[in-house]
PDB file of C-alpha atoms in Angstrom:
ATOM      1  CA  UNK X   1       0.000   0.000   0.000  1.00  0.00           C
ATOM      2  CA  UNK X   2       1.043   3.581  -0.648  1.00  0.00           C
ATOM      3  CA  UNK X   3      -0.459   6.497   1.285  1.00  0.00           C
ATOM      4  CA  UNK X   4      -0.554  10.284   1.246  1.00  0.00           C
ATOM      5  CA  UNK X   5      -0.235  12.780   4.055  1.00  0.00           C
ATOM      6  CA  UNK X   6      -3.008  15.368   4.405  1.00  0.00           C
ATOM      7  CA  UNK X   7      -0.799  18.012   2.740  1.00  0.00           C
ATOM      8  CA  UNK X   8       0.193  15.594  -0.050  1.00  0.00           C
ATOM      9  CA  UNK X   9      -3.452  14.777  -0.801  1.00  0.00           C
ATOM     10  CA  UNK X  10      -4.392  18.465  -0.717  1.00  0.00           C
ATOM     11  CA  UNK X  11      -1.723  19.328  -3.304  1.00  0.00           C
ATOM     12  CA  UNK X  12      -2.668  16.431  -5.589  1.00  0.00           C
ATOM     13  CA  UNK X  13      -6.318  17.586  -5.460  1.00  0.00           C
ATOM     14  CA  UNK X  14      -5.200  21.154  -6.290  1.00  0.00           C
ATOM     15  CA  UNK X  15      -3.041  20.049  -9.244  1.00  0.00           C
ATOM     16  CA  UNK X  16      -5.717  17.758 -10.691  1.00  0.00           C
ATOM     17  CA  UNK X  17      -8.371  20.476 -10.311  1.00  0.00           C
ATOM     18  CA  UNK X  18      -6.118  23.062 -11.993  1.00  0.00           C
ATOM     19  CA  UNK X  19      -5.742  20.702 -14.976  1.00  0.00           C
ATOM     20  CA  UNK X  20      -9.493  20.132 -15.106  1.00  0.00           C
ATOM     21  CA  UNK X  21      -8.953  16.413 -14.529  1.00  0.00           C
ATOM     22  CA  UNK X  22     -11.476  14.318 -12.634  1.00  0.00           C
ATOM     23  CA  UNK X  23     -10.061  12.455  -9.637  1.00  0.00           C
ATOM     24  CA  UNK X  24     -12.253   9.482 -10.626  1.00  0.00           C
ATOM     25  CA  UNK X  25     -10.178   8.817 -13.760  1.00  0.00           C
ATOM     26  CA  UNK X  26      -6.759  10.311 -13.009  1.00  0.00           C
ATOM     27  CA  UNK X  27      -4.284  10.166 -10.201  1.00  0.00           C
ATOM     28  CA  UNK X  28      -0.707  10.458  -9.078  1.00  0.00           C
ATOM     29  CA  UNK X  29       1.615   7.997 -10.807  1.00  0.00           C
ATOM     30  CA  UNK X  30       4.303   6.745  -8.433  1.00  0.00           C
ATOM     31  CA  UNK X  31       7.192   4.892 -10.019  1.00  0.00           C
ATOM     32  CA  UNK X  32      10.922   4.485 -10.126  1.00  0.00           C
ATOM     33  CA  UNK X  33      13.477   4.611 -12.892  1.00  0.00           C
ATOM     34  CA  UNK X  34      17.144   3.799 -12.965  1.00  0.00           C
ATOM     35  CA  UNK X  35      19.471   6.726 -12.503  1.00  0.00           C
ATOM     36  CA  UNK X  36      21.177   9.050 -10.108  1.00  0.00           C
ATOM     37  CA  UNK X  37      24.232   8.311  -8.036  1.00  0.00           C
ATOM     38  CA  UNK X  38      22.434   5.798  -5.803  1.00  0.00           C
ATOM     39  CA  UNK X  39      20.704   3.694  -8.491  1.00  0.00           C
ATOM     40  CA  UNK X  40      17.025   4.706  -8.587  1.00  0.00           C
ATOM     41  CA  UNK X  41      15.045   7.925  -8.858  1.00  0.00           C
ATOM     42  CA  UNK X  42      11.360   8.525  -8.197  1.00  0.00           C
ATOM     43  CA  UNK X  43       9.111   9.260 -11.144  1.00  0.00           C
ATOM     44  CA  UNK X  44       5.994  11.139 -10.000  1.00  0.00           C
ATOM     45  CA  UNK X  45       3.461  12.418 -12.515  1.00  0.00           C
ATOM     46  CA  UNK X  46      -0.219  13.166 -12.889  1.00  0.00           C
ATOM     47  CA  UNK X  47      -1.601  10.525 -15.217  1.00  0.00           C
ATOM     48  CA  UNK X  48      -4.466   8.261 -16.249  1.00  0.00           C
ATOM     49  CA  UNK X  49      -4.612   4.597 -15.249  1.00  0.00           C
ATOM     50  CA  UNK X  50      -2.846   2.244 -17.672  1.00  0.00           C
ATOM     51  CA  UNK X  51      -3.237  -1.488 -18.279  1.00  0.00           C
ATOM     52  CA  UNK X  52      -1.289  -3.431 -15.660  1.00  0.00           C
ATOM     53  CA  UNK X  53      -1.244  -0.651 -13.067  1.00  0.00           C
ATOM     54  CA  UNK X  54      -1.764  -1.430  -9.413  1.00  0.00           C
ATOM     55  CA  UNK X  55      -4.127   1.225  -8.042  1.00  0.00           C
ATOM     56  CA  UNK X  56      -4.286   2.352  -4.424  1.00  0.00           C
ATOM     57  CA  UNK X  57      -6.748   4.919  -3.156  1.00  0.00           C
ATOM     58  CA  UNK X  58      -6.057   7.203  -0.225  1.00  0.00           C
ATOM     59  CA  UNK X  59      -7.863  10.379   0.845  1.00  0.00           C
ATOM     60  CA  UNK X  60      -9.865  10.363  -2.380  1.00  0.00           C
ATOM     61  CA  UNK X  61      -6.737  10.206  -4.571  1.00  0.00           C
ATOM     62  CA  UNK X  62      -5.850   7.365  -6.922  1.00  0.00           C
ATOM     63  CA  UNK X  63      -2.192   6.330  -6.687  1.00  0.00           C
ATOM     64  CA  UNK X  64      -1.097   4.544  -9.864  1.00  0.00           C
ATOM     65  CA  UNK X  65       1.917   2.208  -9.753  1.00  0.00           C
ATOM     66  CA  UNK X  66       3.322   0.112 -12.586  1.00  0.00           C
ATOM     67  CA  UNK X  67       4.036  -3.463 -11.475  1.00  0.00           C
ATOM     68  CA  UNK X  68       7.847  -3.289 -11.938  1.00  0.00           C
ATOM     69  CA  UNK X  69       8.013  -0.239  -9.605  1.00  0.00           C
ATOM     70  CA  UNK X  70       5.767  -1.688  -6.902  1.00  0.00           C
ATOM     71  CA  UNK X  71       8.415  -3.610  -4.892  1.00  0.00           C
ATOM     72  CA  UNK X  72      10.532  -0.441  -4.685  1.00  0.00           C
ATOM     73  CA  UNK X  73       7.760   1.876  -3.452  1.00  0.00           C
ATOM     74  CA  UNK X  74       5.537  -0.488  -1.428  1.00  0.00           C
ATOM     75  CA  UNK X  75       4.753   1.058   1.970  1.00  0.00           C
ATOM     76  CA  UNK X  76       5.784   4.594   0.988  1.00  0.00           C
ATOM     77  CA  UNK X  77       4.132   7.740   2.314  1.00  0.00           C
ATOM     78  CA  UNK X  78       3.986  10.740  -0.029  1.00  0.00           C
ATOM     79  CA  UNK X  79       4.029  14.230   1.434  1.00  0.00           C
ATOM     80  CA  UNK X  80       4.214  17.731  -0.017  1.00  0.00           C
ATOM     81  CA  UNK X  81       6.866  19.964   1.518  1.00  0.00           C
ATOM     82  CA  UNK X  82       7.550  23.661   1.090  1.00  0.00           C
ATOM     83  CA  UNK X  83      11.052  24.393   2.346  1.00  0.00           C
ATOM     84  CA  UNK X  84      13.791  26.939   1.722  1.00  0.00           C
ATOM     85  CA  UNK X  85      15.319  24.615  -0.917  1.00  0.00           C
ATOM     86  CA  UNK X  86      12.007  24.512  -2.778  1.00  0.00           C
ATOM     87  CA  UNK X  87       8.622  22.881  -2.778  1.00  0.00           C
ATOM     88  CA  UNK X  88       7.543  19.508  -4.040  1.00  0.00           C
ATOM     89  CA  UNK X  89       6.494  15.993  -3.267  1.00  0.00           C
ATOM     90  CA  UNK X  90       8.657  14.001  -0.864  1.00  0.00           C
ATOM     91  CA  UNK X  91       8.557  10.207  -0.631  1.00  0.00           C
ATOM     92  CA  UNK X  92       9.172   8.538   2.727  1.00  0.00           C
ATOM     93  CA  UNK X  93      10.097   5.044   1.563  1.00  0.00           C
ATOM     94  CA  UNK X  94      10.730   2.256   4.109  1.00  0.00           C
ATOM     95  CA  UNK X  95      12.591   0.215   1.441  1.00  0.00           C
ATOM     96  CA  UNK X  96      15.459   2.692   1.086  1.00  0.00           C
ATOM     97  CA  UNK X  97      18.792   1.602   2.580  1.00  0.00           C
ATOM     98  CA  UNK X  98      20.894   4.449   1.169  1.00  0.00           C
ATOM     99  CA  UNK X  99      20.322   7.780  -0.557  1.00  0.00           C
ATOM    100  CA  UNK X 100      22.584  10.267  -2.241  1.00  0.00           C
ATOM    101  CA  UNK X 101      23.521  13.498  -0.496  1.00  0.00           C
ATOM    102  CA  UNK X 102      21.102  15.632  -2.474  1.00  0.00           C
ATOM    103  CA  UNK X 103      18.238  13.192  -1.856  1.00  0.00           C
ATOM    104  CA  UNK X 104      17.281  12.754  -5.509  1.00  0.00           C
ATOM    105  CA  UNK X 105      18.246   9.089  -5.811  1.00  0.00           C
ATOM    106  CA  UNK X 106      18.151   6.033  -3.594  1.00  0.00           C
ATOM    107  CA  UNK X 107      19.115   2.384  -3.219  1.00  0.00           C
ATOM    108  CA  UNK X 108      17.019  -0.498  -1.853  1.00  0.00           C
ATOM    109  CA  UNK X 109      18.138  -3.664  -0.037  1.00  0.00           C
ATOM    110  CA  UNK X 110      17.561  -6.016  -2.999  1.00  0.00           C
ATOM    111  CA  UNK X 111      19.803  -3.914  -5.239  1.00  0.00           C
ATOM    112  CA  UNK X 112      22.476  -3.814  -2.543  1.00  0.00           C
ATOM    113  CA  UNK X 113      22.482  -7.633  -2.317  1.00  0.00           C
ATOM    114  CA  UNK X 114      22.682  -7.984  -6.106  1.00  0.00           C
ATOM    115  CA  UNK X 115      25.536  -5.498  -6.442  1.00  0.00           C
ATOM    116  CA  UNK X 116      27.536  -7.332  -3.758  1.00  0.00           C
ATOM    117  CA  UNK X 117      27.681 -10.524  -5.893  1.00  0.00           C
TER     118      UNK X 117
END
């Protein structure tokens, strides 16, 4: 399962409303892609459901996850932060074992085991 904080859900609602998109058919896509100095980077986007997606619903928001990304983001909590360094979505991911200094990429336990072989 993936969840949103109150602030995260509020911002997703705002963004979807500003695009004129109905929350019944669209949502926040949560995925990962290879890259960055630690191995993976988050890929967050407002999108429509695609074939093969796993869909979670939290606070009236659909969270869309492609099956290959699911093991890497399972259990994550998505927040929206507005700090001096900028504003944006922040993922609190229990699967992360290491992250780069700037926080834009991460590594999970499975990858660490594979790279040790």
